[in-house]
Amino acid sequence: MYPLRALCLLCAVIPVNAFDEFRFASYYGDHMVLQKAPERAVLWGYASDGSKVFVILEGQQGNKKQAAYVQNGMWRLTLDPVNAGGPYNVTAVQQGPAHAQVTLTDVLFGDVWLCGGQSNMAFTLSQVFNASEELSLAPKFPQVRIFMAALEMSDQALTDLPRVEVPWSVPSAELLGGKEFTYFSAVCWLFGRNLYETLGYPVGLVESCWGGTPVEAWSSPRALQKCSLEEQEDNSNYTRPLLGVVWSNSVLWNAMIHPLLNMTIQGAIWYQGESSQWGLLWVEPWL
Ligand SMILES: *[C@@H]1O[C@H](CO)[C@@H](O)[C@H](O)[C@H]1NC(C)=O
Ligand SMILES: *[C@@H]1O[C@H](CO)[C@@H](O)[C@H](O)[C@H]1NC(C)=O
Ligand SMILES: *[C@@H]1O[C@H](CO)[C@@H](O)[C@H](O)[C@H]1NC(C)=O
Ligand SMILES: *[C@@H]1O[C@H](CO)[C@@H](O)[C@H](O)[C@H]1NC(C)=O
């Protein structure tokens, strides 16, 4: 009894994050798409300071090994350019006393696109009028991979996503046909599928959107300043209530966009919409 009790006391005292867990950041995973050449995909994750980390890219053309840079409990490297194709296994190895390794399997190289905005983008494939026909086509596009960030807000700009709603996945009718305004975005999917049919190489789709949100919540403090909106906040603590949620400036930028800045992407499509116009109507009486 006694030793067990001592052990449990120890468990309670030491916070979980004191054990530096060796892993990839939240938005790396099996079945993912990394940005192809000529861009260079960034890989990063968490490691013990002082350890040596390297990454092995294992594919049909052989293996490639690259060293990562470790600082502040994080490792990071920029891959040499890789042409479109795959699959690859990507293994990150932490050398030394805390030896550990993590492998991502079935990784493709292609174009990665971020799909953001509000309900126009959140509108799901299961909501389009010929949904069942569209959903039944999903298995024909195994090289279009999907990922979705979870809905989160933060007062601080975050380094990693707090939560993932849909980890990198090969599309299926079930995954694409979620509940209304959940996943997967009709516009994002149809855009990616069309790109794939045109380009003929893998496409990765990253959905990060939230219905009914004003564009100020998605904007960085720097962007707001450029639009002279930040001053407005200083004067009146400019927030917008909708469905009981207060959308302060930059809260969605902080939690759902800023963390993705270290993901190498080809581009972003943004489908904002009515909320910002409604927003203007709401503030008009005070202008
Ligand atoms: C990746 O690893 C899996 C499991 O070990 C293996 O079956 C597969 O052949 C590997 N793929 C490549 C491209 O090396
Ligand atoms: C669904 O409807 C749209 C608009 O009419 C059409 O372009 C598309 O081909 C249809 N999709 C399928 C799978 O039938
Ligand atoms: C991107 O990575 C660099 C180097 O690890 C880090 O300093 C920076 O904070 C990261 N940026 C974001 C937005 O997480
Ligand atoms: C603005 O509103 C937020 C959210 O209600 C609150 O946390 C913050 O303290 C307010 N800031 C100022 C300067 O009043």
Coordinates of C-alpha atoms and ligand atoms in Angstrom, one line a residue:
M1 CA 0.0 0.0 0.0
Y2 CA 2.6 2.5 1.2
P3 CA 4.8 2.7 -2.0
L4 CA 1.7 3.0 -4.2
R5 CA 0.4 5.9 -2.2
A6 CA 3.8 7.6 -2.4
L7 CA 3.8 7.1 -6.2
C8 CA 0.3 8.7 -6.4
L9 CA 1.4 11.7 -4.4
L10 CA 4.2 12.2 -6.9
C11 CA 1.7 11.9 -9.8
A12 CA -0.4 14.7 -8.3
V13 CA 2.5 17.0 -7.8
I14 CA 4.2 16.8 -11.2
P15 CA 2.2 18.5 -14.0
V16 CA 1.7 16.4 -17.1
N17 CA 3.6 18.8 -19.3
A18 CA 6.8 18.4 -17.1
F19 CA 7.5 15.3 -19.1
D20 CA 8.4 16.7 -22.5
E21 CA 6.4 14.5 -24.8
F22 CA 8.1 14.1 -28.2
R23 CA 5.5 14.6 -30.9
F24 CA 4.4 16.5 -33.9
A25 CA 2.3 19.7 -33.6
S26 CA -1.5 19.2 -33.7
Y27 CA -1.9 19.7 -37.5
Y28 CA 0.5 17.0 -38.6
G29 CA -0.8 13.5 -39.0
D30 CA -1.2 10.3 -41.0
H31 CA -2.8 10.9 -44.4
M32 CA -1.8 14.5 -44.5
V33 CA -0.7 16.6 -47.5
L34 CA 2.5 18.6 -47.2
Q35 CA 3.2 21.5 -49.6
K36 CA 5.1 20.3 -52.7
A37 CA 8.1 21.9 -54.5
P38 CA 9.1 24.5 -55.3
E39 CA 7.9 25.5 -51.7
R40 CA 9.5 23.8 -48.8
A41 CA 7.2 22.3 -46.2
V42 CA 7.8 23.2 -42.5
L43 CA 7.6 20.4 -40.0
W44 CA 7.6 21.1 -36.3
G45 CA 6.6 19.6 -32.9
Y46 CA 7.6 19.2 -29.3
A47 CA 10.9 17.8 -27.9
S48 CA 13.1 18.0 -24.8
D49 CA 15.5 20.9 -24.9
G50 CA 19.1 19.8 -25.5
S51 CA 18.0 16.8 -27.5
K52 CA 18.9 16.1 -31.2
V53 CA 16.0 15.7 -33.5
F54 CA 16.0 14.5 -37.1
V55 CA 13.4 13.6 -39.6
I56 CA 13.5 10.7 -42.2
L57 CA 11.3 10.9 -45.3
E58 CA 10.8 7.4 -46.5
G59 CA 9.3 6.9 -50.0
Q60 CA 9.6 4.8 -53.1
Q61 CA 12.6 6.9 -54.3
G62 CA 14.5 6.1 -51.2
N63 CA 15.1 7.8 -47.8
K64 CA 16.1 11.3 -47.0
K65 CA 17.3 12.5 -43.6
Q66 CA 17.3 16.1 -42.3
A67 CA 18.3 17.6 -38.9
A68 CA 15.9 19.8 -37.0
Y69 CA 16.5 22.8 -34.8
V70 CA 15.4 22.4 -31.1
Q71 CA 14.6 25.3 -28.9
N72 CA 12.1 26.2 -26.1
G73 CA 10.7 22.7 -26.0
M74 CA 10.0 22.7 -29.8
W75 CA 11.7 21.3 -32.8
R76 CA 11.4 22.6 -36.3
L77 CA 12.8 22.0 -39.8
T78 CA 12.2 23.2 -43.3
L79 CA 12.2 20.2 -45.7
D80 CA 14.1 20.4 -49.0
P81 CA 11.6 20.7 -51.8
V82 CA 9.7 17.5 -52.6
N83 CA 7.8 17.0 -55.9
A84 CA 4.1 16.1 -55.9
G85 CA 3.3 12.5 -55.1
G86 CA 3.7 9.9 -52.5
P87 CA 2.9 8.1 -50.3
Y88 CA 5.7 8.8 -47.8
N89 CA 6.3 7.8 -44.2
V90 CA 7.7 10.7 -42.2
T91 CA 9.5 9.7 -39.0
A92 CA 10.8 12.2 -36.5
V93 CA 13.4 10.8 -34.1
Q94 CA 14.6 12.3 -30.8
Q95 CA 18.1 11.0 -30.1
G96 CA 19.8 10.7 -26.7
P97 CA 18.6 9.5 -23.3
A98 CA 15.0 10.4 -24.0
H99 CA 15.0 8.4 -27.3
A100 CA 11.6 8.6 -28.9
Q101 CA 10.2 8.5 -32.4
V102 CA 6.9 9.2 -34.1
T103 CA 6.0 8.1 -37.7
L104 CA 3.3 9.7 -39.9
T105 CA 2.2 7.3 -42.6
D106 CA 0.6 7.8 -46.0
V107 CA 1.8 11.4 -46.3
L108 CA 1.4 13.0 -49.8
F109 CA 3.0 16.1 -51.3
G110 CA 0.7 18.4 -53.2
D111 CA -1.0 21.8 -52.8
V112 CA -2.3 22.7 -49.4
W113 CA -5.2 25.2 -49.1
L114 CA -6.7 26.9 -46.1
C115 CA -10.5 27.5 -46.3
G116 CA -11.7 30.1 -43.8
G117 CA -14.6 32.4 -43.1
Q118 CA -18.0 32.1 -41.6
S119 CA -21.2 30.2 -42.3
N120 CA -20.8 30.6 -46.1
M121 CA -17.7 28.5 -45.7
A122 CA -19.0 26.3 -42.9
F123 CA -22.1 25.4 -45.0
T124 CA -21.6 21.6 -45.3
L125 CA -21.5 19.3 -48.3
S126 CA -24.5 17.5 -46.8
Q127 CA -26.5 20.7 -47.2
V128 CA -26.1 21.2 -50.9
F129 CA -29.3 20.3 -52.9
N130 CA -27.8 17.2 -54.5
A131 CA -25.9 16.2 -51.4
S132 CA -26.3 12.4 -51.8
E133 CA -24.8 12.4 -55.3
E134 CA -21.9 14.6 -54.2
L135 CA -21.2 12.6 -51.1
S136 CA -21.2 9.3 -53.1
L137 CA -18.3 10.7 -55.2
A138 CA -16.0 11.0 -52.1
P139 CA -14.3 7.6 -52.6
K140 CA -13.2 8.7 -56.1
F141 CA -10.9 11.3 -54.6
P142 CA -8.5 9.6 -52.2
Q143 CA -5.8 12.1 -53.1
V144 CA -7.8 15.0 -51.8
R145 CA -7.3 15.0 -48.0
I146 CA -9.2 16.9 -45.4
F147 CA -8.4 18.4 -42.0
M148 CA -10.5 20.7 -39.8
A149 CA -9.6 22.9 -36.8
A150 CA -12.0 22.9 -33.9
L151 CA -13.9 26.1 -32.9
E152 CA -11.8 27.9 -30.3
M153 CA -11.2 31.5 -29.2
S154 CA -8.2 32.9 -27.4
D155 CA -7.1 36.3 -26.0
Q156 CA -3.5 35.4 -26.9
A157 CA -1.9 34.5 -30.2
L158 CA -1.4 30.7 -29.9
T159 CA 1.5 28.7 -31.4
D160 CA -0.6 25.5 -31.9
L161 CA -4.3 24.7 -32.4
P162 CA -5.9 24.1 -29.0
R163 CA -8.1 21.3 -30.6
V164 CA -8.6 19.5 -33.9
E165 CA -12.1 18.7 -35.0
V166 CA -11.2 16.3 -37.9
P167 CA -7.6 15.0 -38.1
W168 CA -6.1 14.6 -41.6
S169 CA -8.3 12.0 -43.3
V170 CA -8.9 10.3 -46.6
P171 CA -12.4 11.5 -47.6
S172 CA -15.5 9.3 -47.2
A173 CA -19.2 10.1 -47.5
E174 CA -19.4 9.8 -43.7
L175 CA -16.6 12.3 -43.0
L176 CA -17.8 14.8 -45.6
G177 CA -21.4 14.5 -44.7
G178 CA -21.4 15.8 -41.1
K179 CA -24.1 17.7 -39.3
E180 CA -25.2 21.1 -40.8
F181 CA -22.6 23.8 -40.4
T182 CA -20.1 21.3 -38.9
Y183 CA -18.0 19.5 -41.5
F184 CA -17.0 19.3 -44.2
S185 CA -17.3 22.6 -46.0
A186 CA -19.1 22.3 -49.3
V187 CA -17.2 25.2 -50.9
C188 CA -13.8 23.9 -49.6
W189 CA -14.4 20.4 -50.8
L190 CA -15.8 21.3 -54.2
F191 CA -12.9 23.7 -54.7
G192 CA -10.3 21.1 -53.7
R193 CA -11.9 18.4 -55.8
N194 CA -11.9 20.7 -58.8
L195 CA -8.3 21.6 -58.3
Y196 CA -7.4 18.0 -58.1
E197 CA -9.3 17.2 -61.4
T198 CA -7.4 20.1 -63.0
L199 CA -3.9 19.6 -61.5
G200 CA -3.8 15.8 -61.2
Y201 CA -1.8 15.7 -58.0
P202 CA -2.7 15.6 -54.3
V203 CA -4.6 18.5 -52.6
G204 CA -4.8 19.1 -48.9
L205 CA -7.8 21.1 -47.5
V206 CA -7.6 22.8 -44.1
E207 CA -11.0 24.0 -42.9
S208 CA -10.9 26.7 -40.2
C209 CA -14.2 28.6 -40.1
W210 CA -17.1 29.5 -37.8
G211 CA -20.5 30.6 -38.8
G212 CA -21.9 34.0 -37.8
T213 CA -18.5 35.5 -36.9
P214 CA -17.4 39.1 -37.7
V215 CA -14.3 39.6 -39.7
E216 CA -12.7 41.6 -36.9
A217 CA -12.5 38.4 -34.8
W218 CA -10.5 36.8 -37.6
S219 CA -8.2 39.8 -38.1
S220 CA -4.7 40.2 -36.5
P221 CA -4.1 43.3 -34.4
R222 CA -1.8 44.5 -37.2
A223 CA -4.6 44.2 -39.8
L224 CA -7.1 45.9 -37.5
Q225 CA -4.6 48.8 -37.0
K226 CA -4.2 49.1 -40.7
C227 CA -7.9 49.5 -41.1
S228 CA -8.0 51.9 -38.1
L229 CA -10.3 49.5 -36.3
E230 CA -8.1 48.9 -33.3
E231 CA -8.6 52.5 -32.0
Q232 CA -12.3 51.8 -32.1
E233 CA -11.7 48.9 -29.7
D234 CA -9.6 51.1 -27.3
N235 CA -12.4 53.6 -27.1
S236 CA -15.4 51.3 -26.7
N237 CA -14.1 47.8 -26.2
Y238 CA -15.7 46.9 -29.5
T239 CA -17.3 43.5 -29.3
R240 CA -20.2 41.9 -31.0
P241 CA -22.7 39.6 -29.3
L242 CA -24.3 36.9 -31.4
L243 CA -26.2 33.9 -30.1
G244 CA -24.8 34.7 -26.6
V245 CA -21.2 34.8 -27.7
V246 CA -19.1 37.9 -27.5
W247 CA -16.7 38.2 -30.4
S248 CA -13.8 40.4 -29.4
N249 CA -11.3 41.5 -32.0
S250 CA -8.7 38.9 -33.0
V251 CA -9.9 36.1 -30.8
L252 CA -10.4 33.7 -33.8
W253 CA -7.2 34.9 -35.4
N254 CA -5.4 34.0 -32.2
A255 CA -6.8 30.5 -31.8
M256 CA -7.7 29.3 -35.3
I257 CA -5.4 31.1 -37.8
H258 CA -2.2 32.3 -36.1
P259 CA -1.2 28.7 -35.1
L260 CA -1.4 27.7 -38.8
L261 CA 1.2 30.3 -39.8
N262 CA 4.0 27.7 -39.6
M263 CA 2.1 25.4 -42.0
T264 CA 3.4 25.8 -45.5
I265 CA 0.4 26.3 -47.8
Q266 CA -0.2 27.2 -51.4
G267 CA -2.9 29.7 -50.6
A268 CA -6.1 30.5 -48.8
I269 CA -9.7 31.0 -49.8
W270 CA -11.9 33.1 -47.5
Y271 CA -15.7 33.3 -47.6
Q272 CA -16.8 35.9 -45.2
G273 CA -20.3 37.2 -45.6
E274 CA -23.2 38.8 -43.9
S275 CA -22.0 39.0 -40.3
S276 CA -19.7 41.9 -40.9
Q277 CA -22.6 43.8 -42.6
W278 CA -24.9 43.0 -39.8
G279 CA -22.1 44.1 -37.5
L280 CA -22.1 47.5 -39.2
L281 CA -25.8 47.7 -38.8
W282 CA -25.5 47.0 -35.1
V283 CA -22.9 49.6 -34.5
E284 CA -24.5 52.2 -36.7
P285 CA -26.7 53.7 -33.9
W286 CA -23.5 54.4 -32.0
L287 CA -21.5 56.0 -34.8
Ligands
LIG1 C1 5.2 3.0 -44.2 O1 5.1 2.2 -43.0 C2 4.2 1.2 -43.2 C3 4.1 0.5 -41.8 O2 5.3 0.1 -41.3 C4 4.6 0.2 -44.3 O3 3.6 -0.8 -44.5 C5 4.7 1.0 -45.6 O4 5.2 0.2 -46.6 C6 5.6 2.2 -45.4 N1 5.5 3.1 -46.6 C7 6.6 3.6 -47.2 C8 6.3 4.5 -48.3 O5 7.7 3.4 -46.8
LIG2 C1 -25.0 18.8 -58.4 O1 -25.6 19.9 -58.9 C2 -24.7 20.9 -59.5 C3 -25.5 22.1 -60.0 O2 -26.6 21.7 -60.8 C4 -24.1 20.2 -60.7 O3 -23.1 21.1 -61.3 C5 -23.3 19.0 -60.2 O4 -22.8 18.3 -61.3 C6 -24.3 18.0 -59.5 N1 -23.4 17.0 -58.9 C7 -23.7 15.7 -59.1 C8 -22.7 14.8 -58.5 O5 -24.6 15.3 -59.8
LIG3 C1 6.8 29.4 -36.0 O1 8.0 28.7 -35.6 C2 8.9 29.6 -35.0 C3 10.2 28.8 -34.8 O2 9.9 27.6 -34.1 C4 8.4 30.2 -33.7 O3 9.3 31.1 -33.2 C5 7.1 30.9 -34.1 O4 6.5 31.4 -32.9 C6 6.1 30.0 -34.8 N1 5.0 30.8 -35.2 C7 3.8 30.6 -34.8 C8 2.7 31.4 -35.4 O5 3.5 29.6 -34.1
LIG4 C1 -13.1 44.2 -23.0 O1 -14.0 43.2 -22.9 C2 -13.5 41.9 -22.6 C3 -14.5 40.8 -22.7 O2 -15.7 41.1 -22.1 C4 -12.9 42.1 -21.2 O3 -12.3 40.8 -20.8 C5 -11.9 43.2 -21.1 O4 -11.4 43.3 -19.8 C6 -12.5 44.5 -21.6 N1 -11.4 45.4 -21.8 C7 -11.5 46.7 -21.4 C8 -10.3 47.6 -21.7 O5 -12.5 47.1 -20.9

